[in-house]
PDB file of C-alpha atoms in Angstrom:
ATOM      1  CA  MET A 202      21.685  24.161 -38.478  1.00 41.00           C
ATOM      2  CA  ALA A 203      23.299  23.727 -41.859  1.00 45.00           C
ATOM      3  CA  LEU A 204      26.444  25.698 -42.567  1.00 45.00           C
ATOM      4  CA  ASP A 205      24.880  27.167 -45.717  1.00 49.00           C
ATOM      5  CA  ASN A 206      22.302  29.031 -43.603  1.00 48.00           C
ATOM      6  CA  PHE A 207      25.031  31.229 -42.078  1.00 53.00           C
ATOM      7  CA  THR A 208      26.313  34.454 -43.585  1.00 59.00           C
ATOM      8  CA  GLN A 209      30.016  34.412 -44.425  1.00 76.00           C
ATOM      9  CA  VAL A 210      31.948  36.992 -42.382  1.00 82.00           C
ATOM     10  CA  THR A 211      33.444  39.872 -44.404  1.00 85.00           C
ATOM     11  CA  GLU A 212      34.803  41.876 -41.454  1.00 90.00           C
ATOM     12  CA  PHE A 213      35.770  41.359 -37.834  1.00 93.00           C
ATOM     13  CA  ILE A 214      35.227  43.506 -34.745  1.00 92.00           C
ATOM     14  CA  LEU A 215      38.218  43.845 -32.393  1.00 92.00           C
ATOM     15  CA  ILE A 216      37.242  44.265 -28.731  1.00 90.00           C
ATOM     16  CA  GLY A 217      40.636  45.802 -27.946  1.00 88.00           C
ATOM     17  CA  VAL A 218      42.636  45.873 -24.721  1.00 88.00           C
ATOM     18  CA  SER A 219      39.606  47.021 -22.705  1.00 83.00           C
ATOM     19  CA  GLU A 220      35.909  47.532 -23.400  1.00 84.00           C
ATOM     20  CA  CYS A 221      35.658  50.295 -20.783  1.00 85.00           C
ATOM     21  CA  ALA A 222      34.769  53.537 -22.601  1.00 85.00           C
ATOM     22  CA  GLU A 223      36.442  55.743 -19.950  1.00 89.00           C
ATOM     23  CA  LEU A 224      39.807  54.038 -20.532  1.00 89.00           C
ATOM     24  CA  GLN A 225      39.981  54.472 -24.311  1.00 92.00           C
ATOM     25  CA  ILE A 226      41.648  57.927 -24.335  1.00 93.00           C
ATOM     26  CA  PRO A 227      44.125  57.173 -21.487  1.00 94.00           C
ATOM     27  CA  LEU A 228      45.052  53.851 -23.139  1.00 93.00           C
ATOM     28  CA  PHE A 229      45.441  55.605 -26.489  1.00 95.00           C
ATOM     29  CA  LEU A 230      47.912  58.076 -24.959  1.00 96.00           C
ATOM     30  CA  VAL A 231      49.849  55.321 -23.153  1.00 95.00           C
ATOM     31  CA  PHE A 232      50.227  53.125 -26.237  1.00 95.00           C
ATOM     32  CA  LEU A 233      50.947  56.111 -28.491  1.00 96.00           C
ATOM     33  CA  PHE A 234      53.821  56.979 -26.143  1.00 96.00           C
ATOM     34  CA  ILE A 235      55.044  53.354 -26.198  1.00 96.00           C
ATOM     35  CA  TYR A 236      54.867  53.180 -29.996  1.00 97.00           C
ATOM     36  CA  ASN A 237      56.718  56.501 -30.434  1.00 96.00           C
ATOM     37  CA  LEU A 238      59.512  55.269 -28.133  1.00 95.00           C
ATOM     38  CA  THR A 239      59.609  51.995 -30.093  1.00 96.00           C
ATOM     39  CA  VAL A 240      59.961  53.786 -33.433  1.00 96.00           C
ATOM     40  CA  MET A 241      62.611  56.225 -32.193  1.00 94.00           C
ATOM     41  CA  GLY A 242      64.605  53.564 -30.316  1.00 93.00           C
ATOM     42  CA  ASN A 243      64.675  50.968 -33.084  1.00 95.00           C
ATOM     43  CA  LEU A 244      65.288  53.528 -35.841  1.00 94.00           C
ATOM     44  CA  GLY A 245      68.154  54.813 -33.694  1.00 91.00           C
ATOM     45  CA  ILE A 246      69.682  51.324 -33.439  1.00 93.00           C
ATOM     46  CA  ILE A 247      69.223  50.744 -37.187  1.00 94.00           C
ATOM     47  CA  THR A 248      70.842  54.098 -38.009  1.00 92.00           C
ATOM     48  CA  LEU A 249      73.778  53.749 -35.620  1.00 90.00           C
ATOM     49  CA  THR A 250      74.647  50.200 -36.675  1.00 91.00           C
ATOM     50  CA  SER A 251      74.435  51.237 -40.339  1.00 91.00           C
ATOM     51  CA  VAL A 252      76.515  54.430 -40.343  1.00 89.00           C
ATOM     52  CA  ASP A 253      79.062  53.949 -37.542  1.00 85.00           C
ATOM     53  CA  SER A 254      82.235  52.231 -38.784  1.00 83.00           C
ATOM     54  CA  ARG A 255      82.995  50.757 -35.348  1.00 84.00           C
ATOM     55  CA  LEU A 256      79.679  48.882 -35.254  1.00 86.00           C
ATOM     56  CA  GLN A 257      80.248  46.930 -38.485  1.00 89.00           C
ATOM     57  CA  THR A 258      80.592  43.564 -36.771  1.00 90.00           C
ATOM     58  CA  PRO A 259      78.349  40.459 -36.871  1.00 92.00           C
ATOM     59  CA  MET A 260      76.996  41.242 -33.396  1.00 90.00           C
ATOM     60  CA  TYR A 261      75.653  44.633 -34.481  1.00 92.00           C
ATOM     61  CA  PHE A 262      74.594  43.299 -37.870  1.00 95.00           C
ATOM     62  CA  PHE A 263      72.206  40.914 -36.098  1.00 95.00           C
ATOM     63  CA  LEU A 264      71.211  43.638 -33.637  1.00 93.00           C
ATOM     64  CA  ARG A 265      70.209  45.833 -36.597  1.00 95.00           C
ATOM     65  CA  HIS A 266      67.936  43.101 -37.926  1.00 96.00           C
ATOM     66  CA  LEU A 267      66.476  42.525 -34.462  1.00 95.00           C
ATOM     67  CA  ALA A 268      65.607  46.242 -34.420  1.00 95.00           C
ATOM     68  CA  VAL A 269      64.026  45.930 -37.889  1.00 96.00           C
ATOM     69  CA  LEU A 270      61.900  43.025 -36.647  1.00 96.00           C
ATOM     70  CA  ASN A 271      60.910  44.837 -33.444  1.00 96.00           C
ATOM     71  CA  LEU A 272      59.904  47.901 -35.438  1.00 96.00           C
ATOM     72  CA  GLY A 273      57.998  45.804 -37.993  1.00 96.00           C
ATOM     73  CA  ASN A 274      56.192  43.739 -35.363  1.00 95.00           C
ATOM     74  CA  SER A 275      55.079  46.827 -33.460  1.00 96.00           C
ATOM     75  CA  THR A 276      54.042  48.654 -36.647  1.00 96.00           C
ATOM     76  CA  VAL A 277      51.877  45.744 -37.798  1.00 96.00           C
ATOM     77  CA  ILE A 278      49.938  45.954 -34.515  1.00 95.00           C
ATOM     78  CA  ALA A 279      50.079  49.467 -33.031  1.00 95.00           C
ATOM     79  CA  PRO A 280      48.630  51.818 -35.722  1.00 95.00           C
ATOM     80  CA  LYS A 281      45.389  49.823 -36.106  1.00 94.00           C
ATOM     81  CA  MET A 282      45.186  49.433 -32.349  1.00 94.00           C
ATOM     82  CA  LEU A 283      45.562  53.201 -31.828  1.00 95.00           C
ATOM     83  CA  VAL A 284      42.888  53.971 -34.443  1.00 94.00           C
ATOM     84  CA  ASN A 285      40.476  51.576 -32.730  1.00 93.00           C
ATOM     85  CA  PHE A 286      40.908  53.359 -29.398  1.00 93.00           C
ATOM     86  CA  LEU A 287      39.318  56.438 -31.012  1.00 91.00           C
ATOM     87  CA  ALA A 288      36.889  54.693 -33.376  1.00 89.00           C
ATOM     88  CA  SER A 289      33.272  54.056 -32.464  1.00 83.00           C
ATOM     89  CA  LYS A 290      33.231  50.902 -34.607  1.00 85.00           C
ATOM     90  CA  LYS A 291      36.383  48.831 -34.167  1.00 88.00           C
ATOM     91  CA  THR A 292      36.185  46.846 -37.393  1.00 91.00           C
ATOM     92  CA  THR A 293      38.824  45.292 -39.611  1.00 92.00           C
ATOM     93  CA  LEU A 294      38.151  43.822 -43.055  1.00 92.00           C
ATOM     94  CA  TYR A 295      38.563  40.068 -43.647  1.00 92.00           C
ATOM     95  CA  TYR A 296      41.668  40.398 -45.848  1.00 93.00           C
ATOM     96  CA  GLU A 297      43.062  43.223 -43.711  1.00 95.00           C
ATOM     97  CA  CYS A 298      42.842  40.860 -40.736  1.00 95.00           C
ATOM     98  CA  ALA A 299      44.603  38.099 -42.699  1.00 95.00           C
ATOM     99  CA  THR A 300      47.371  40.527 -43.716  1.00 96.00           C
ATOM    100  CA  GLN A 301      47.876  41.653 -40.122  1.00 97.00           C
ATOM    101  CA  LEU A 302      48.082  38.055 -38.885  1.00 96.00           C
ATOM    102  CA  GLY A 303      50.575  37.168 -41.630  1.00 97.00           C
ATOM    103  CA  GLY A 304      52.728  40.204 -40.859  1.00 97.00           C
ATOM    104  CA  PHE A 305      52.702  39.525 -37.129  1.00 96.00           C
ATOM    105  CA  LEU A 306      53.679  35.868 -37.643  1.00 96.00           C
ATOM    106  CA  PHE A 307      56.469  36.808 -40.043  1.00 97.00           C
ATOM    107  CA  PHE A 308      58.084  39.247 -37.604  1.00 97.00           C
ATOM    108  CA  ILE A 309      57.606  37.169 -34.437  1.00 94.00           C
ATOM    109  CA  VAL A 310      58.969  33.946 -36.009  1.00 95.00           C
ATOM    110  CA  ALA A 311      61.955  35.824 -37.432  1.00 97.00           C
ATOM    111  CA  GLU A 312      62.611  37.415 -34.021  1.00 95.00           C
ATOM    112  CA  VAL A 313      62.621  34.004 -32.322  1.00 94.00           C
ATOM    113  CA  ILE A 314      65.200  32.749 -34.836  1.00 96.00           C
ATOM    114  CA  ILE A 315      67.371  35.894 -34.729  1.00 96.00           C
ATOM    115  CA  LEU A 316      67.609  35.667 -30.924  1.00 95.00           C
ATOM    116  CA  GLY A 317      68.956  32.123 -31.341  1.00 95.00           C
ATOM    117  CA  ILE A 318      71.440  33.252 -33.998  1.00 96.00           C
ATOM    118  CA  MET A 319      72.627  36.085 -31.730  1.00 94.00           C
ATOM    119  CA  ALA A 320      73.307  33.542 -28.972  1.00 94.00           C
ATOM    120  CA  TYR A 321      75.384  31.439 -31.395  1.00 94.00           C
ATOM    121  CA  ASP A 322      77.265  34.593 -32.459  1.00 94.00           C
ATOM    122  CA  ARG A 323      78.185  35.341 -28.822  1.00 92.00           C
ATOM    123  CA  HIS A 324      79.240  31.708 -28.334  1.00 92.00           C
ATOM    124  CA  VAL A 325      81.713  31.895 -31.254  1.00 93.00           C
ATOM    125  CA  ALA A 326      82.976  35.353 -30.207  1.00 90.00           C
ATOM    126  CA  ILE A 327      83.734  34.259 -26.626  1.00 91.00           C
ATOM    127  CA  GLY A 328      84.600  30.599 -27.162  1.00 87.00           C
ATOM    128  CA  ASN A 329      86.692  30.977 -30.319  1.00 87.00           C
ATOM    129  CA  PRO A 330      87.683  34.647 -30.701  1.00 86.00           C
ATOM    130  CA  LEU A 331      90.649  34.001 -33.025  1.00 85.00           C
ATOM    131  CA  LEU A 332      88.419  32.356 -35.632  1.00 87.00           C
ATOM    132  CA  TYR A 333      85.415  34.622 -35.031  1.00 89.00           C
ATOM    133  CA  VAL A 334      85.810  36.693 -38.207  1.00 86.00           C
ATOM    134  CA  VAL A 335      86.332  33.539 -40.274  1.00 89.00           C
ATOM    135  CA  VAL A 336      83.428  31.513 -38.818  1.00 89.00           C
ATOM    136  CA  VAL A 337      80.913  34.354 -38.642  1.00 92.00           C
ATOM    137  CA  SER A 338      81.836  35.986 -41.953  1.00 92.00           C
ATOM    138  CA  ARG A 339      79.723  38.630 -43.671  1.00 92.00           C
ATOM    139  CA  ARG A 340      78.589  36.110 -46.293  1.00 94.00           C
ATOM    140  CA  PHE A 341      77.552  33.684 -43.524  1.00 95.00           C
ATOM    141  CA  CYS A 342      75.649  36.463 -41.715  1.00 95.00           C
ATOM    142  CA  LEU A 343      73.799  37.445 -44.892  1.00 96.00           C
ATOM    143  CA  LEU A 344      72.931  33.804 -45.550  1.00 97.00           C
ATOM    144  CA  LEU A 345      71.573  33.323 -42.010  1.00 96.00           C
ATOM    145  CA  VAL A 346      69.399  36.439 -42.227  1.00 97.00           C
ATOM    146  CA  PHE A 347      68.149  35.518 -45.715  1.00 97.00           C
ATOM    147  CA  LEU A 348      67.208  32.006 -44.564  1.00 97.00           C
ATOM    148  CA  THR A 349      65.551  33.453 -41.457  1.00 97.00           C
ATOM    149  CA  TYR A 350      63.356  35.778 -43.503  1.00 98.00           C
ATOM    150  CA  LEU A 351      62.577  33.056 -46.062  1.00 98.00           C
ATOM    151  CA  TYR A 352      61.598  30.535 -43.379  1.00 97.00           C
ATOM    152  CA  SER A 353      59.527  33.154 -41.507  1.00 97.00           C
ATOM    153  CA  PHE A 354      57.696  34.122 -44.690  1.00 98.00           C
ATOM    154  CA  CYS A 355      56.894  30.469 -45.482  1.00 97.00           C
ATOM    155  CA  THR A 356      55.756  29.794 -41.911  1.00 97.00           C
ATOM    156  CA  ALA A 357      53.591  32.927 -41.784  1.00 97.00           C
ATOM    157  CA  THR A 358      52.029  32.061 -45.146  1.00 97.00           C
ATOM    158  CA  VAL A 359      51.225  28.444 -44.207  1.00 97.00           C
ATOM    159  CA  VAL A 360      49.763  29.336 -40.799  1.00 96.00           C
ATOM    160  CA  THR A 361      47.749  32.311 -42.109  1.00 96.00           C
ATOM    161  CA  VAL A 362      46.319  30.319 -45.012  1.00 96.00           C
ATOM    162  CA  SER A 363      45.384  27.471 -42.648  1.00 95.00           C
ATOM    163  CA  VAL A 364      43.670  29.850 -40.196  1.00 95.00           C
ATOM    164  CA  PHE A 365      41.672  31.530 -42.959  1.00 94.00           C
ATOM    165  CA  SER A 366      40.882  28.282 -44.759  1.00 92.00           C
ATOM    166  CA  VAL A 367      38.191  27.497 -42.170  1.00 92.00           C
ATOM    167  CA  SER A 368      34.728  29.077 -42.308  1.00 89.00           C
ATOM    168  CA  TYR A 369      33.770  32.159 -40.318  1.00 88.00           C
ATOM    169  CA  CYS A 370      30.032  32.599 -40.156  1.00 83.00           C
ATOM    170  CA  SER A 371      27.792  34.804 -38.025  1.00 76.00           C
ATOM    171  CA  SER A 372      30.190  35.387 -35.104  1.00 84.00           C
ATOM    172  CA  ASN A 373      32.846  38.013 -35.895  1.00 89.00           C
ATOM    173  CA  ILE A 374      33.808  39.601 -32.536  1.00 91.00           C
ATOM    174  CA  ILE A 375      37.496  38.936 -31.727  1.00 90.00           C
ATOM    175  CA  ASN A 376      38.413  39.128 -28.039  1.00 87.00           C
ATOM    176  CA  HIS A 377      41.754  40.743 -28.802  1.00 89.00           C
ATOM    177  CA  TYR A 378      43.340  44.006 -29.978  1.00 92.00           C
ATOM    178  CA  TYR A 379      44.738  42.463 -33.183  1.00 94.00           C
ATOM    179  CA  CYS A 380      44.030  39.473 -35.422  1.00 93.00           C
ATOM    180  CA  ASP A 381      45.709  36.548 -33.666  1.00 90.00           C
ATOM    181  CA  ASN A 382      45.305  32.915 -34.683  1.00 89.00           C
ATOM    182  CA  LEU A 383      43.736  31.382 -31.559  1.00 86.00           C
ATOM    183  CA  PRO A 384      41.072  34.089 -31.000  1.00 88.00           C
ATOM    184  CA  LEU A 385      40.227  33.822 -34.702  1.00 91.00           C
ATOM    185  CA  LEU A 386      39.873  30.042 -34.620  1.00 91.00           C
ATOM    186  CA  ALA A 387      37.599  30.380 -31.572  1.00 88.00           C
ATOM    187  CA  LEU A 388      35.086  32.117 -33.885  1.00 90.00           C
ATOM    188  CA  SER A 389      35.126  29.481 -36.610  1.00 90.00           C
ATOM    189  CA  CYS A 390      31.943  27.545 -37.386  1.00 88.00           C
ATOM    190  CA  SER A 391      33.861  24.655 -38.974  1.00 88.00           C
ATOM    191  CA  ASN A 392      36.396  22.045 -37.845  1.00 90.00           C
ATOM    192  CA  THR A 393      39.619  23.771 -36.701  1.00 90.00           C
ATOM    193  CA  TYR A 394      41.669  20.620 -35.989  1.00 92.00           C
ATOM    194  CA  ILE A 395      44.079  20.988 -38.926  1.00 93.00           C
ATOM    195  CA  PRO A 396      44.995  24.693 -38.375  1.00 93.00           C
ATOM    196  CA  GLU A 397      45.355  24.050 -34.629  1.00 91.00           C
ATOM    197  CA  VAL A 398      47.786  21.193 -35.321  1.00 93.00           C
ATOM    198  CA  ILE A 399      49.735  23.354 -37.793  1.00 94.00           C
ATOM    199  CA  ILE A 400      49.954  26.199 -35.237  1.00 92.00           C
ATOM    200  CA  PHE A 401      51.025  23.800 -32.464  1.00 90.00           C
ATOM    201  CA  ILE A 402      53.728  22.133 -34.589  1.00 93.00           C
ATOM    202  CA  SER A 403      54.999  25.470 -35.930  1.00 92.00           C
ATOM    203  CA  ALA A 404      55.130  27.223 -32.536  1.00 89.00           C
ATOM    204  CA  GLY A 405      56.591  24.167 -30.784  1.00 88.00           C
ATOM    205  CA  THR A 406      59.269  23.620 -33.438  1.00 92.00           C
ATOM    206  CA  ASN A 407      60.332  27.273 -33.516  1.00 92.00           C
ATOM    207  CA  MET A 408      60.487  27.580 -29.734  1.00 89.00           C
ATOM    208  CA  PHE A 409      62.297  24.247 -29.293  1.00 91.00           C
ATOM    209  CA  PHE A 410      65.058  24.889 -31.834  1.00 93.00           C
ATOM    210  CA  SER A 411      65.599  28.510 -30.828  1.00 93.00           C
ATOM    211  CA  LEU A 412      65.714  27.718 -27.109  1.00 92.00           C
ATOM    212  CA  SER A 413      67.993  24.727 -27.791  1.00 94.00           C
ATOM    213  CA  ILE A 414      70.463  26.933 -29.679  1.00 95.00           C
ATOM    214  CA  ILE A 415      70.321  29.553 -26.919  1.00 95.00           C
ATOM    215  CA  LEU A 416      70.786  27.072 -24.059  1.00 94.00           C
ATOM    216  CA  VAL A 417      73.618  25.148 -25.784  1.00 95.00           C
ATOM    217  CA  SER A 418      75.340  28.394 -26.777  1.00 94.00           C
ATOM    218  CA  TYR A 419      75.178  29.859 -23.263  1.00 94.00           C
ATOM    219  CA  PHE A 420      76.287  26.573 -21.709  1.00 94.00           C
ATOM    220  CA  ASN A 421      79.425  26.759 -23.865  1.00 92.00           C
ATOM    221  CA  ILE A 422      79.771  30.492 -23.128  1.00 92.00           C
ATOM    222  CA  VAL A 423      79.762  29.775 -19.369  1.00 91.00           C
ATOM    223  CA  LEU A 424      82.406  27.061 -19.828  1.00 92.00           C
ATOM    224  CA  SER A 425      84.545  29.454 -21.895  1.00 89.00           C
ATOM    225  CA  ILE A 426      84.222  32.231 -19.311  1.00 88.00           C
ATOM    226  CA  LEU A 427      85.201  29.847 -16.487  1.00 87.00           C
ATOM    227  CA  ARG A 428      88.380  28.944 -18.408  1.00 86.00           C
ATOM    228  CA  ILE A 429      89.442  32.618 -18.452  1.00 83.00           C
ATOM    229  CA  ARG A 430      91.965  33.097 -15.638  1.00 82.00           C
ATOM    230  CA  SER A 431      91.672  36.814 -14.955  1.00 82.00           C
ATOM    231  CA  SER A 432      88.560  38.233 -13.270  1.00 82.00           C
ATOM    232  CA  GLU A 433      88.760  41.264 -15.569  1.00 82.00           C
ATOM    233  CA  GLY A 434      88.729  38.994 -18.624  1.00 78.00           C
ATOM    234  CA  ARG A 435      85.717  37.079 -17.303  1.00 82.00           C
ATOM    235  CA  LYS A 436      83.893  40.322 -16.594  1.00 82.00           C
ATOM    236  CA  LYS A 437      84.634  41.656 -20.082  1.00 80.00           C
ATOM    237  CA  ALA A 438      83.510  38.403 -21.727  1.00 78.00           C
ATOM    238  CA  PHE A 439      80.260  38.344 -19.771  1.00 81.00           C
ATOM    239  CA  SER A 440      79.520  42.005 -20.536  1.00 80.00           C
ATOM    240  CA  THR A 441      79.477  41.275 -24.287  1.00 79.00           C
ATOM    241  CA  CYS A 442      76.397  39.063 -23.882  1.00 83.00           C
ATOM    242  CA  ALA A 443      74.705  40.717 -20.862  1.00 83.00           C
ATOM    243  CA  SER A 444      72.281  42.735 -23.012  1.00 84.00           C
ATOM    244  CA  HIS A 445      71.300  39.667 -25.044  1.00 87.00           C
ATOM    245  CA  ILE A 446      70.691  37.688 -21.852  1.00 89.00           C
ATOM    246  CA  MET A 447      68.315  40.388 -20.620  1.00 88.00           C
ATOM    247  CA  VAL A 448      66.460  40.483 -23.954  1.00 89.00           C
ATOM    248  CA  ILE A 449      65.932  36.715 -24.192  1.00 91.00           C
ATOM    249  CA  THR A 450      64.966  36.520 -20.497  1.00 88.00           C
ATOM    250  CA  VAL A 451      62.199  39.103 -20.942  1.00 87.00           C
ATOM    251  CA  PHE A 452      61.046  37.708 -24.308  1.00 88.00           C
ATOM    252  CA  TYR A 453      60.992  34.014 -23.441  1.00 86.00           C
ATOM    253  CA  GLY A 454      59.830  34.684 -19.901  1.00 82.00           C
ATOM    254  CA  THR A 455      56.687  36.266 -21.338  1.00 80.00           C
ATOM    255  CA  LEU A 456      56.118  33.456 -23.855  1.00 76.00           C
ATOM    256  CA  LEU A 457      56.680  30.713 -21.253  1.00 74.00           C
ATOM    257  CA  PHE A 458      54.311  32.461 -18.826  1.00 72.00           C
ATOM    258  CA  MET A 459      51.711  32.528 -21.581  1.00 68.00           C
ATOM    259  CA  TYR A 460      52.037  28.891 -22.673  1.00 62.00           C
ATOM    260  CA  LEU A 461      53.051  27.087 -19.459  1.00 59.00           C
ATOM    261  CA  GLN A 462      50.432  28.469 -17.068  1.00 58.00           C
ATOM    262  CA  PRO A 463      47.886  25.937 -15.694  1.00 55.00           C
ATOM    263  CA  GLN A 464      44.949  25.258 -17.993  1.00 51.00           C
ATOM    264  CA  SER A 465      42.522  26.366 -15.239  1.00 53.00           C
ATOM    265  CA  ASN A 466      44.084  29.865 -15.292  1.00 56.00           C
ATOM    266  CA  HIS A 467      44.424  30.035 -19.064  1.00 58.00           C
ATOM    267  CA  SER A 468      42.100  32.433 -20.899  1.00 64.00           C
ATOM    268  CA  LEU A 469      42.056  34.744 -23.897  1.00 63.00           C
ATOM    269  CA  ASP A 470      42.219  37.705 -21.478  1.00 67.00           C
ATOM    270  CA  THR A 471      45.533  36.536 -19.971  1.00 72.00           C
ATOM    271  CA  ASP A 472      46.822  35.836 -23.498  1.00 74.00           C
ATOM    272  CA  LYS A 473      45.848  39.386 -24.419  1.00 80.00           C
ATOM    273  CA  MET A 474      47.830  40.886 -21.546  1.00 79.00           C
ATOM    274  CA  ALA A 475      50.874  38.752 -22.361  1.00 81.00           C
ATOM    275  CA  SER A 476      50.547  39.733 -26.028  1.00 85.00           C
ATOM    276  CA  VAL A 477      50.691  43.425 -25.086  1.00 90.00           C
ATOM    277  CA  PHE A 478      54.063  42.741 -23.553  1.00 87.00           C
ATOM    278  CA  TYR A 479      55.752  40.887 -26.417  1.00 83.00           C
ATOM    279  CA  THR A 480      54.142  42.839 -29.286  1.00 90.00           C
ATOM    280  CA  LEU A 481      54.440  46.378 -27.886  1.00 92.00           C
ATOM    281  CA  VAL A 482      56.447  46.629 -24.659  1.00 92.00           C
ATOM    282  CA  ILE A 483      59.418  44.371 -25.533  1.00 92.00           C
ATOM    283  CA  PRO A 484      60.062  46.107 -28.918  1.00 93.00           C
ATOM    284  CA  MET A 485      60.257  49.359 -26.922  1.00 93.00           C
ATOM    285  CA  LEU A 486      62.549  47.885 -24.230  1.00 91.00           C
ATOM    286  CA  ASN A 487      65.085  46.148 -26.501  1.00 90.00           C
ATOM    287  CA  PRO A 488      66.711  49.350 -27.861  1.00 88.00           C
ATOM    288  CA  MET A 489      66.898  50.731 -24.305  1.00 88.00           C
ATOM    289  CA  ILE A 490      68.561  47.555 -23.022  1.00 86.00           C
ATOM    290  CA  TYR A 491      71.180  47.587 -25.784  1.00 82.00           C
ATOM    291  CA  SER A 492      71.717  51.351 -25.491  1.00 76.00           C
ATOM    292  CA  LEU A 493      71.967  51.625 -21.702  1.00 65.00           C
ATOM    293  CA  ARG A 494      74.089  48.502 -21.150  1.00 66.00           C
ATOM    294  CA  ASN A 495      76.341  48.698 -24.210  1.00 73.00           C
ATOM    295  CA  LYS A 496      79.333  51.023 -24.174  1.00 76.00           C
ATOM    296  CA  ASP A 497      79.863  50.721 -27.940  1.00 76.00           C
ATOM    297  CA  VAL A 498      76.294  51.806 -28.715  1.00 79.00           C
ATOM    298  CA  LYS A 499      76.474  54.717 -26.253  1.00 75.00           C
ATOM    299  CA  ALA A 500      79.798  55.835 -27.744  1.00 77.00           C
ATOM    300  CA  ALA A 501      78.370  55.530 -31.281  1.00 77.00           C
ATOM    301  CA  LEU A 502      75.341  57.598 -30.270  1.00 76.00           C
ATOM    302  CA  LYS A 503      77.606  60.262 -28.827  1.00 78.00           C
ATOM    303  CA  ARG A 504      79.720  60.388 -32.024  1.00 81.00           C
ATOM    304  CA  PHE A 505      76.572  60.496 -34.172  1.00 76.00           C
ATOM    305  CA  MET A 506      75.127  63.434 -32.224  1.00 78.00           C
ATOM    306  CA  ILE A 507      78.427  65.330 -32.335  1.00 78.00           C
ATOM    307  CA  ASN A 508      78.725  64.773 -36.093  1.00 75.00           C
ATOM    308  CA  CYS A 509      75.129  65.920 -36.621  1.00 75.00           C
ATOM    309  CA  PHE A 510      75.801  69.045 -34.550  1.00 69.00           C
ATOM    310  CA  LEU A 511      78.987  69.796 -36.499  1.00 68.00           C
ATOM    311  CA  ASP A 512      77.159  69.277 -39.809  1.00 70.00           C
ATOM    312  CA  ILE A 513      74.471  71.762 -38.737  1.00 70.00           C
ATOM    313  CA  ILE A 514      77.092  74.336 -37.721  1.00 72.00           C
ATOM    314  CA  SER A 515      78.969  73.810 -41.002  1.00 72.00           C
ATOM    315  CA  CYS A 516      75.758  74.191 -43.023  1.00 71.00           C
ATOM    316  CA  HIS A 517      74.896  77.433 -41.208  1.00 63.00           C
ATOM    317  CA  LEU A 518      78.426  78.791 -41.735  1.00 67.00           C
ATOM    318  CA  GLN A 519      78.228  78.065 -45.461  1.00 70.00           C
ATOM    319  CA  LYS A 520      74.925  79.927 -45.678  1.00 66.00           C
ATOM    320  CA  GLY A 521      76.420  82.868 -43.780  1.00 60.00           C
ATOM    321  CA  ILE A 522      73.951  82.641 -40.899  1.00 55.00           C
ATOM    322  CA  PHE A 523      76.714  82.869 -38.280  1.00 51.00           C
TER     323      PHE A 523
END
């Protein structure tokens, strides 16, 4: 049938995490809880690393931007997802879908790059501590973050435009809980070769360079730790990157499970479950990992709470309440 005989799609229908009607309310409550923890945890990290004078180092500067990206990534996905749990018609407009895809790609690409930069930061801090402040200067940190956001924006724009440059005709039901590129391309009624190649090259390049930086950095970190003579010094050096190791293990473990599983087991349903983890669960876990395993963050949180309490008492005293 000729392409002209089809009606151009103006909206998409998102199936969601599950089609089971009985699970919609329980899933809504679960993901609302996850999203609230994500917002509170990442806003807490952003606040602490912004106001506490002892956390004004490159390590916490990059951690702050990781929290911004986690919060942004989750916010692009979760609110629409939560609304659809309660909605009878789970629709999203054509351009709303494109905006969500672009936002998701921007935050996820930037997160991949920031995790690599954080590994390099730990490598310099442990391998060359005397020159750490000089090598990883504030100007250098700002430049890295600016280039990360610029590259992520360009990548998200190119991929989103390529995905929405193909034709979407009568089929508009997306087997996902958000607008992702592969489920979208599965609906297209035109040739998807070019956007698929662009997605493959983009994802492969980003993963390769980020993982290369991480692996090279941690190889040098291990060598530097082995050169430390005292066991206490080795333990202290390792503890400075323990939280980052946990974060990249969970993040890349999920991505590698998603992309390296056998083709016979690969499906949009397994992709959907993996996506839940790296779009919603990991952004919730990252602040917990850095808070529970980092003495500086726990101490900063304690000082912040004490200062807030003292400010409240002072305000009440000035008003004559006490």
